[in-house]
PDB file of C-alpha atoms in Angstrom:
ATOM      1  CA  MET A 284     -52.458  15.399  22.342  1.00 76.00           C
ATOM      2  CA  LEU A 285     -49.110  16.924  23.303  1.00 85.00           C
ATOM      3  CA  HIS A 286     -46.256  14.774  21.994  1.00 89.00           C
ATOM      4  CA  VAL A 287     -43.134  15.065  24.163  1.00 95.00           C
ATOM      5  CA  ALA A 288     -39.662  13.696  23.443  1.00 96.00           C
ATOM      6  CA  ILE A 289     -37.091  13.188  26.210  1.00 98.00           C
ATOM      7  CA  CYS A 290     -33.565  12.511  24.992  1.00 97.00           C
ATOM      8  CA  ASP A 291     -31.011  11.685  27.685  1.00 96.00           C
ATOM      9  CA  ASP A 292     -28.513   8.838  27.932  1.00 94.00           C
ATOM     10  CA  GLU A 293     -29.199   8.509  31.677  1.00 94.00           C
ATOM     11  CA  PHE A 294     -32.250   6.308  32.305  1.00 95.00           C
ATOM     12  CA  ARG A 295     -32.926   7.596  35.825  1.00 95.00           C
ATOM     13  CA  GLU A 296     -32.855  11.223  34.712  1.00 95.00           C
ATOM     14  CA  ARG A 297     -35.260  10.477  31.863  1.00 96.00           C
ATOM     15  CA  GLN A 298     -37.623   8.802  34.301  1.00 96.00           C
ATOM     16  CA  GLU A 299     -37.418  11.645  36.813  1.00 96.00           C
ATOM     17  CA  LEU A 300     -38.204  14.301  34.212  1.00 97.00           C
ATOM     18  CA  LYS A 301     -41.017  12.227  32.731  1.00 97.00           C
ATOM     19  CA  ALA A 302     -42.615  11.682  36.155  1.00 96.00           C
ATOM     20  CA  VAL A 303     -42.601  15.406  36.946  1.00 95.00           C
ATOM     21  CA  LEU A 304     -43.937  16.307  33.490  1.00 96.00           C
ATOM     22  CA  GLU A 305     -46.732  13.732  33.758  1.00 95.00           C
ATOM     23  CA  ARG A 306     -47.892  15.196  37.061  1.00 94.00           C
ATOM     24  CA  GLU A 307     -47.743  18.794  35.871  1.00 92.00           C
ATOM     25  CA  LEU A 308     -49.467  18.170  32.536  1.00 91.00           C
ATOM     26  CA  GLU A 309     -52.174  16.109  34.206  1.00 90.00           C
ATOM     27  CA  SER A 310     -52.797  18.988  36.625  1.00 89.00           C
ATOM     28  CA  ARG A 311     -53.289  21.263  33.582  1.00 82.00           C
ATOM     29  CA  ASN A 312     -55.648  18.746  31.948  1.00 80.00           C
ATOM     30  CA  VAL A 313     -53.263  18.364  29.030  1.00 83.00           C
ATOM     31  CA  PRO A 314     -53.239  14.869  27.470  1.00 84.00           C
ATOM     32  CA  ALA A 315     -49.661  13.934  26.623  1.00 89.00           C
ATOM     33  CA  ALA A 316     -47.696  11.120  25.029  1.00 90.00           C
ATOM     34  CA  PHE A 317     -44.046  10.617  25.964  1.00 95.00           C
ATOM     35  CA  THR A 318     -41.294   8.972  23.950  1.00 95.00           C
ATOM     36  CA  GLU A 319     -37.847   8.430  25.453  1.00 96.00           C
ATOM     37  CA  TYR A 320     -34.560   8.275  23.576  1.00 96.00           C
ATOM     38  CA  GLU A 321     -31.144   7.429  24.967  1.00 95.00           C
ATOM     39  CA  SER A 322     -29.171   9.110  22.159  1.00 96.00           C
ATOM     40  CA  GLY A 323     -29.432  11.960  19.693  1.00 96.00           C
ATOM     41  CA  GLU A 324     -29.000   9.510  16.829  1.00 96.00           C
ATOM     42  CA  GLU A 325     -32.037   7.534  17.987  1.00 95.00           C
ATOM     43  CA  LEU A 326     -34.179  10.677  18.195  1.00 95.00           C
ATOM     44  CA  LEU A 327     -33.075  11.892  14.752  1.00 94.00           C
ATOM     45  CA  ASP A 328     -33.827   8.533  13.220  1.00 92.00           C
ATOM     46  CA  ALA A 329     -37.311   8.533  14.744  1.00 90.00           C
ATOM     47  CA  TRP A 330     -37.997  12.058  13.491  1.00 89.00           C
ATOM     48  CA  GLN A 331     -36.874  11.282   9.951  1.00 84.00           C
ATOM     49  CA  THR A 332     -38.555   7.892   9.568  1.00 84.00           C
ATOM     50  CA  SER A 333     -41.870   8.373  11.359  1.00 75.00           C
ATOM     51  CA  ALA A 334     -44.777  10.780  11.189  1.00 59.00           C
ATOM     52  CA  GLN A 335     -44.283  11.767  14.826  1.00 67.00           C
ATOM     53  CA  ASP A 336     -44.439  15.534  15.290  1.00 74.00           C
ATOM     54  CA  PHE A 337     -42.968  16.455  18.663  1.00 89.00           C
ATOM     55  CA  LYS A 338     -44.198  19.767  20.062  1.00 87.00           C
ATOM     56  CA  LEU A 339     -41.902  19.713  23.105  1.00 94.00           C
ATOM     57  CA  LEU A 340     -38.403  18.218  23.181  1.00 96.00           C
ATOM     58  CA  PHE A 341     -36.025  17.927  26.132  1.00 97.00           C
ATOM     59  CA  LEU A 342     -32.427  17.313  25.037  1.00 96.00           C
ATOM     60  CA  ASP A 343     -29.531  16.527  27.349  1.00 94.00           C
ATOM     61  CA  ILE A 344     -26.486  18.464  26.145  1.00 92.00           C
ATOM     62  CA  PHE A 345     -23.838  16.045  27.418  1.00 91.00           C
ATOM     63  CA  MET A 346     -24.512  12.622  25.928  1.00 92.00           C
ATOM     64  CA  LYS A 347     -21.990   9.886  25.146  1.00 85.00           C
ATOM     65  CA  LYS A 348     -22.504  10.063  21.389  1.00 83.00           C
ATOM     66  CA  LEU A 349     -24.108  12.981  19.542  1.00 92.00           C
ATOM     67  CA  ASN A 350     -24.497  15.889  21.971  1.00 91.00           C
ATOM     68  CA  GLY A 351     -27.762  17.739  22.465  1.00 92.00           C
ATOM     69  CA  VAL A 352     -26.766  20.922  20.658  1.00 91.00           C
ATOM     70  CA  GLU A 353     -25.746  19.096  17.484  1.00 94.00           C
ATOM     71  CA  THR A 354     -28.892  16.970  17.718  1.00 95.00           C
ATOM     72  CA  ALA A 355     -30.950  20.179  17.877  1.00 93.00           C
ATOM     73  CA  ARG A 356     -29.110  21.609  14.854  1.00 92.00           C
ATOM     74  CA  ARG A 357     -29.879  18.511  12.797  1.00 93.00           C
ATOM     75  CA  LEU A 358     -33.504  18.463  13.941  1.00 92.00           C
ATOM     76  CA  ARG A 359     -33.969  22.072  12.845  1.00 89.00           C
ATOM     77  CA  LYS A 360     -32.296  21.346   9.522  1.00 88.00           C
ATOM     78  CA  ALA A 361     -34.674  18.403   9.042  1.00 86.00           C
ATOM     79  CA  GLY A 362     -37.673  20.683   9.601  1.00 82.00           C
ATOM     80  CA  CYS A 363     -38.477  20.184  13.278  1.00 86.00           C
ATOM     81  CA  LYS A 364     -40.360  23.234  14.609  1.00 82.00           C
ATOM     82  CA  GLY A 365     -41.000  21.908  18.105  1.00 87.00           C
ATOM     83  CA  THR A 366     -40.031  23.739  21.286  1.00 90.00           C
ATOM     84  CA  ILE A 367     -36.570  22.627  22.440  1.00 92.00           C
ATOM     85  CA  VAL A 368     -35.390  22.737  26.047  1.00 92.00           C
ATOM     86  CA  PHE A 369     -31.826  21.759  26.931  1.00 91.00           C
ATOM     87  CA  LEU A 370     -30.924  19.736  30.009  1.00 92.00           C
ATOM     88  CA  THR A 371     -27.472  20.573  31.313  1.00 85.00           C
ATOM     89  CA  VAL A 372     -25.137  20.873  34.272  1.00 82.00           C
ATOM     90  CA  THR A 373     -23.686  24.153  32.983  1.00 74.00           C
ATOM     91  CA  PRO A 374     -25.089  27.169  31.098  1.00 64.00           C
ATOM     92  CA  ASP A 375     -21.928  27.453  28.982  1.00 64.00           C
ATOM     93  CA  PHE A 376     -23.777  26.409  25.826  1.00 57.00           C
ATOM     94  CA  ALA A 377     -26.205  29.360  25.899  1.00 54.00           C
ATOM     95  CA  PRO A 378     -24.975  30.932  22.599  1.00 54.00           C
ATOM     96  CA  GLU A 379     -25.564  27.654  20.760  1.00 58.00           C
ATOM     97  CA  GLY A 380     -29.062  27.606  22.234  1.00 56.00           C
ATOM     98  CA  TYR A 381     -29.914  30.877  20.506  1.00 60.00           C
ATOM     99  CA  GLU A 382     -28.760  29.389  17.201  1.00 71.00           C
ATOM    100  CA  VAL A 383     -31.382  26.623  17.350  1.00 78.00           C
ATOM    101  CA  GLU A 384     -34.054  28.837  18.979  1.00 76.00           C
ATOM    102  CA  ALA A 385     -34.036  26.914  22.247  1.00 80.00           C
ATOM    103  CA  ALA A 386     -36.817  27.902  24.649  1.00 79.00           C
ATOM    104  CA  GLY A 387     -34.556  27.566  27.670  1.00 82.00           C
ATOM    105  CA  TYR A 388     -32.300  25.454  29.870  1.00 86.00           C
ATOM    106  CA  LEU A 389     -33.046  23.205  32.800  1.00 88.00           C
ATOM    107  CA  MET A 390     -30.148  22.701  35.133  1.00 87.00           C
ATOM    108  CA  LYS A 391     -29.423  19.313  36.670  1.00 89.00           C
ATOM    109  CA  PRO A 392     -30.460  18.186  39.200  1.00 90.00           C
ATOM    110  CA  LEU A 393     -33.962  19.040  37.978  1.00 91.00           C
ATOM    111  CA  ASP A 394     -35.431  22.272  39.332  1.00 88.00           C
ATOM    112  CA  ARG A 395     -39.213  21.789  39.410  1.00 90.00           C
ATOM    113  CA  GLU A 396     -39.974  25.515  39.728  1.00 90.00           C
ATOM    114  CA  LYS A 397     -37.904  26.328  36.635  1.00 89.00           C
ATOM    115  CA  LEU A 398     -39.697  23.556  34.766  1.00 92.00           C
ATOM    116  CA  LEU A 399     -43.071  25.064  35.710  1.00 91.00           C
ATOM    117  CA  LEU A 400     -41.976  28.471  34.392  1.00 87.00           C
ATOM    118  CA  LEU A 401     -40.904  26.896  31.098  1.00 87.00           C
ATOM    119  CA  LEU A 402     -44.241  25.107  30.786  1.00 90.00           C
ATOM    120  CA  ASP A 403     -46.109  28.350  31.511  1.00 84.00           C
ATOM    121  CA  ARG A 404     -44.245  30.112  28.696  1.00 80.00           C
ATOM    122  CA  PHE A 405     -44.772  27.170  26.354  1.00 83.00           C
ATOM    123  CA  PHE A 406     -48.547  27.055  26.823  1.00 79.00           C
ATOM    124  CA  LYS A 407     -48.902  30.821  26.657  1.00 70.00           C
ATOM    125  CA  ARG A 408     -47.178  30.782  23.256  1.00 67.00           C
ATOM    126  CA  GLU A 409     -49.104  27.723  22.046  1.00 66.00           C
ATOM    127  CA  ASN A 410     -52.483  29.151  23.029  1.00 58.00           C
ATOM    128  CA  HIS A 411     -51.834  32.278  21.012  1.00 54.00           C
ATOM    129  CA  SER A 412     -50.551  30.450  17.964  1.00 68.00           C
ATOM    130  CA  VAL A 413     -53.289  27.838  17.461  1.00 70.00           C
ATOM    131  CA  LEU A 414     -56.177  29.042  15.326  1.00 76.00           C
ATOM    132  CA  SER A 415     -59.637  27.460  15.229  1.00 73.00           C
ATOM    133  CA  PHE A 416     -61.884  27.614  12.166  1.00 73.00           C
ATOM    134  CA  ARG A 417     -65.343  26.130  11.686  1.00 71.00           C
ATOM    135  CA  SER A 418     -66.536  24.823   8.330  1.00 69.00           C
ATOM    136  CA  GLY A 419     -70.008  23.287   8.551  1.00 68.00           C
ATOM    137  CA  THR A 420     -69.850  20.713  11.328  1.00 69.00           C
ATOM    138  CA  ASN A 421     -66.055  20.435  11.163  1.00 72.00           C
ATOM    139  CA  VAL A 422     -63.600  22.375  13.317  1.00 72.00           C
ATOM    140  CA  PHE A 423     -60.025  22.851  12.119  1.00 76.00           C
ATOM    141  CA  ARG A 424     -57.157  23.761  14.446  1.00 77.00           C
ATOM    142  CA  ILE A 425     -54.107  25.160  12.695  1.00 84.00           C
ATOM    143  CA  ASN A 426     -50.807  26.196  14.241  1.00 81.00           C
ATOM    144  CA  ALA A 427     -50.051  29.696  12.936  1.00 83.00           C
ATOM    145  CA  GLU A 428     -46.320  28.988  12.823  1.00 81.00           C
ATOM    146  CA  ASP A 429     -46.958  26.114  10.396  1.00 87.00           C
ATOM    147  CA  ILE A 430     -48.750  28.302   7.848  1.00 92.00           C
ATOM    148  CA  LEU A 431     -46.765  29.116   4.706  1.00 94.00           C
ATOM    149  CA  TYR A 432     -49.499  31.201   3.135  1.00 96.00           C
ATOM    150  CA  VAL A 433     -53.280  31.398   2.821  1.00 96.00           C
ATOM    151  CA  GLU A 434     -54.961  31.550  -0.576  1.00 97.00           C
ATOM    152  CA  SER A 435     -58.520  32.721  -1.272  1.00 95.00           C
ATOM    153  CA  ASN A 436     -60.426  31.484  -4.315  1.00 92.00           C
ATOM    154  CA  ARG A 437     -64.170  32.238  -4.600  1.00 87.00           C
ATOM    155  CA  ASN A 438     -64.913  31.994  -0.877  1.00 87.00           C
ATOM    156  CA  VAL A 439     -62.713  28.905  -0.500  1.00 93.00           C
ATOM    157  CA  LEU A 440     -59.662  29.357   1.696  1.00 93.00           C
ATOM    158  CA  ILE A 441     -56.648  27.134   1.203  1.00 95.00           C
ATOM    159  CA  PHE A 442     -54.199  27.009   4.096  1.00 95.00           C
ATOM    160  CA  HIS A 443     -50.838  25.927   2.720  1.00 96.00           C
ATOM    161  CA  THR A 444     -48.946  24.563   5.731  1.00 93.00           C
ATOM    162  CA  VAL A 445     -45.645  22.781   6.245  1.00 88.00           C
ATOM    163  CA  ARG A 446     -47.359  19.381   6.269  1.00 85.00           C
ATOM    164  CA  GLU A 447     -50.618  19.638   4.340  1.00 90.00           C
ATOM    165  CA  ASN A 448     -53.106  21.882   2.571  1.00 93.00           C
ATOM    166  CA  ILE A 449     -56.433  22.523   4.307  1.00 90.00           C
ATOM    167  CA  SER A 450     -59.454  23.897   2.418  1.00 90.00           C
ATOM    168  CA  LEU A 451     -62.529  25.451   3.990  1.00 88.00           C
ATOM    169  CA  TYR A 452     -65.098  28.132   3.272  1.00 87.00           C
ATOM    170  CA  GLY A 453     -64.405  31.617   4.557  1.00 86.00           C
ATOM    171  CA  ARG A 454     -63.098  35.103   3.875  1.00 88.00           C
ATOM    172  CA  LEU A 455     -59.447  36.072   3.865  1.00 91.00           C
ATOM    173  CA  LYS A 456     -60.096  39.233   5.864  1.00 88.00           C
ATOM    174  CA  ASP A 457     -61.581  37.144   8.668  1.00 85.00           C
ATOM    175  CA  VAL A 458     -58.455  34.979   8.751  1.00 85.00           C
ATOM    176  CA  ALA A 459     -56.256  38.082   8.764  1.00 84.00           C
ATOM    177  CA  SER A 460     -58.138  39.418  11.782  1.00 80.00           C
ATOM    178  CA  GLN A 461     -57.224  36.279  13.778  1.00 75.00           C
ATOM    179  CA  LEU A 462     -53.549  36.384  12.886  1.00 77.00           C
ATOM    180  CA  PRO A 463     -50.938  38.729  14.359  1.00 67.00           C
ATOM    181  CA  GLU A 464     -49.961  41.635  12.096  1.00 65.00           C
ATOM    182  CA  TYR A 465     -46.423  40.278  12.133  1.00 68.00           C
ATOM    183  CA  PRO A 466     -45.182  37.948  10.722  1.00 82.00           C
ATOM    184  CA  PHE A 467     -48.287  37.783   8.488  1.00 90.00           C
ATOM    185  CA  LEU A 468     -48.653  40.121   5.522  1.00 93.00           C
ATOM    186  CA  ARG A 469     -51.616  40.621   3.159  1.00 93.00           C
ATOM    187  CA  CYS A 470     -49.581  40.958  -0.037  1.00 94.00           C
ATOM    188  CA  HIS A 471     -52.407  40.486  -2.532  1.00 94.00           C
ATOM    189  CA  GLN A 472     -56.198  40.538  -2.649  1.00 92.00           C
ATOM    190  CA  SER A 473     -56.183  36.728  -2.662  1.00 95.00           C
ATOM    191  CA  PHE A 474     -53.060  35.904  -0.644  1.00 96.00           C
ATOM    192  CA  LEU A 475     -51.688  36.303   2.852  1.00 95.00           C
ATOM    193  CA  ILE A 476     -48.150  35.108   3.643  1.00 95.00           C
ATOM    194  CA  ASN A 477     -46.134  34.139   6.683  1.00 92.00           C
ATOM    195  CA  MET A 478     -42.962  36.221   6.311  1.00 90.00           C
ATOM    196  CA  ASN A 479     -41.035  33.684   8.382  1.00 85.00           C
ATOM    197  CA  ARG A 480     -41.639  31.172   5.569  1.00 89.00           C
ATOM    198  CA  VAL A 481     -40.343  33.326   2.690  1.00 91.00           C
ATOM    199  CA  PHE A 482     -37.243  32.001   0.931  1.00 89.00           C
ATOM    200  CA  SER A 483     -36.653  35.017  -1.330  1.00 89.00           C
ATOM    201  CA  VAL A 484     -38.472  37.986  -2.825  1.00 91.00           C
ATOM    202  CA  LYS A 485     -38.166  39.843  -6.131  1.00 86.00           C
ATOM    203  CA  ASP A 486     -41.311  40.662  -8.082  1.00 90.00           C
ATOM    204  CA  ASP A 487     -43.162  38.009  -6.063  1.00 94.00           C
ATOM    205  CA  PHE A 488     -42.637  36.066  -2.845  1.00 95.00           C
ATOM    206  CA  HIS A 489     -40.892  32.699  -3.245  1.00 95.00           C
ATOM    207  CA  MET A 490     -41.890  30.505  -0.327  1.00 94.00           C
ATOM    208  CA  GLU A 491     -39.690  27.899   1.339  1.00 91.00           C
ATOM    209  CA  ASN A 492     -41.668  25.040  -0.273  1.00 92.00           C
ATOM    210  CA  GLY A 493     -41.021  26.415  -3.787  1.00 94.00           C
ATOM    211  CA  ASP A 494     -44.445  28.016  -4.307  1.00 96.00           C
ATOM    212  CA  ILE A 495     -44.634  31.546  -5.714  1.00 97.00           C
ATOM    213  CA  VAL A 496     -47.076  33.994  -4.155  1.00 97.00           C
ATOM    214  CA  PRO A 497     -47.874  37.139  -6.180  1.00 96.00           C
ATOM    215  CA  ILE A 498     -47.554  40.677  -4.872  1.00 95.00           C
ATOM    216  CA  ARG A 499     -49.970  43.431  -5.869  1.00 90.00           C
ATOM    217  CA  VAL A 500     -48.225  45.065  -8.828  1.00 89.00           C
ATOM    218  CA  ARG A 501     -48.860  48.632  -7.706  1.00 90.00           C
ATOM    219  CA  GLU A 502     -47.616  47.862  -4.200  1.00 91.00           C
ATOM    220  CA  ARG A 503     -44.533  45.766  -4.918  1.00 92.00           C
ATOM    221  CA  LYS A 504     -42.143  48.283  -3.395  1.00 92.00           C
ATOM    222  CA  ILE A 505     -44.358  48.724  -0.315  1.00 93.00           C
ATOM    223  CA  MET A 506     -44.633  44.966   0.192  1.00 93.00           C
ATOM    224  CA  ARG A 507     -40.929  44.313  -0.335  1.00 91.00           C
ATOM    225  CA  ASP A 508     -40.058  47.143   2.038  1.00 90.00           C
ATOM    226  CA  ALA A 509     -42.458  45.746   4.660  1.00 89.00           C
ATOM    227  CA  TYR A 510     -40.842  42.324   4.335  1.00 89.00           C
ATOM    228  CA  PHE A 511     -37.269  43.593   4.556  1.00 87.00           C
ATOM    229  CA  GLN A 512     -38.144  45.846   7.479  1.00 83.00           C
ATOM    230  CA  TYR A 513     -39.597  42.846   9.310  1.00 79.00           C
ATOM    231  CA  ILE A 514     -36.596  40.635   8.561  1.00 77.00           C
ATOM    232  CA  THR A 515     -34.117  43.336   9.544  1.00 68.00           C
ATOM    233  CA  GLY A 516     -35.972  44.090  12.751  1.00 62.00           C
ATOM    234  CA  LYS A 517     -36.255  40.391  13.555  1.00 52.00           C
ATOM    235  CA  GLU A 518     -32.548  39.832  13.202  1.00 45.00           C
TER     236      GLU A 518
END
């Protein structure tokens, strides 16, 4: 289920966008649930007080109270990793969009073709980032971006993610083969980290949730250099 948030203080514009999205997602056979908000404050409150995890958020920049850019900043600070698209009548806020990793802008009045292009990019990225693992009769789907690190302990894999830990039987090398070389790094025989989730590094990797992931002692310099090269190149 794709959870979509639409935040706009204009009722008619919320309804128009929702109607177009419903048609397009239905044509792609994508089940979706929509939640509408008329202010940034309302959306932030819902994010912080409920378990709702929006994967796609449309934020109007010019709202009567908290504007869309500041709403996006606060959502990111609160841990929201969903794809953000701004709705606007002017592209003047583009630099602020980079700051919150916005996926794009939709100009008003709504341009259906531009919306389709944004959806194409969204699903292309999502399809590459969702991993599927089978354990017995169970199938687990894990978003790669949500992984902090993967730990291997006697053929049991523990996926430490931003929301939960998932355990299943398997081999770390098989997981590594499904993940992109970057931002994932095999830093130890029993650990693989997401470099985007590292808070700091010294002798070991300190992850953003406070966990410490060891680095192979003989390869500490190589691993630290690989991390800093990735971070420098990313920036």
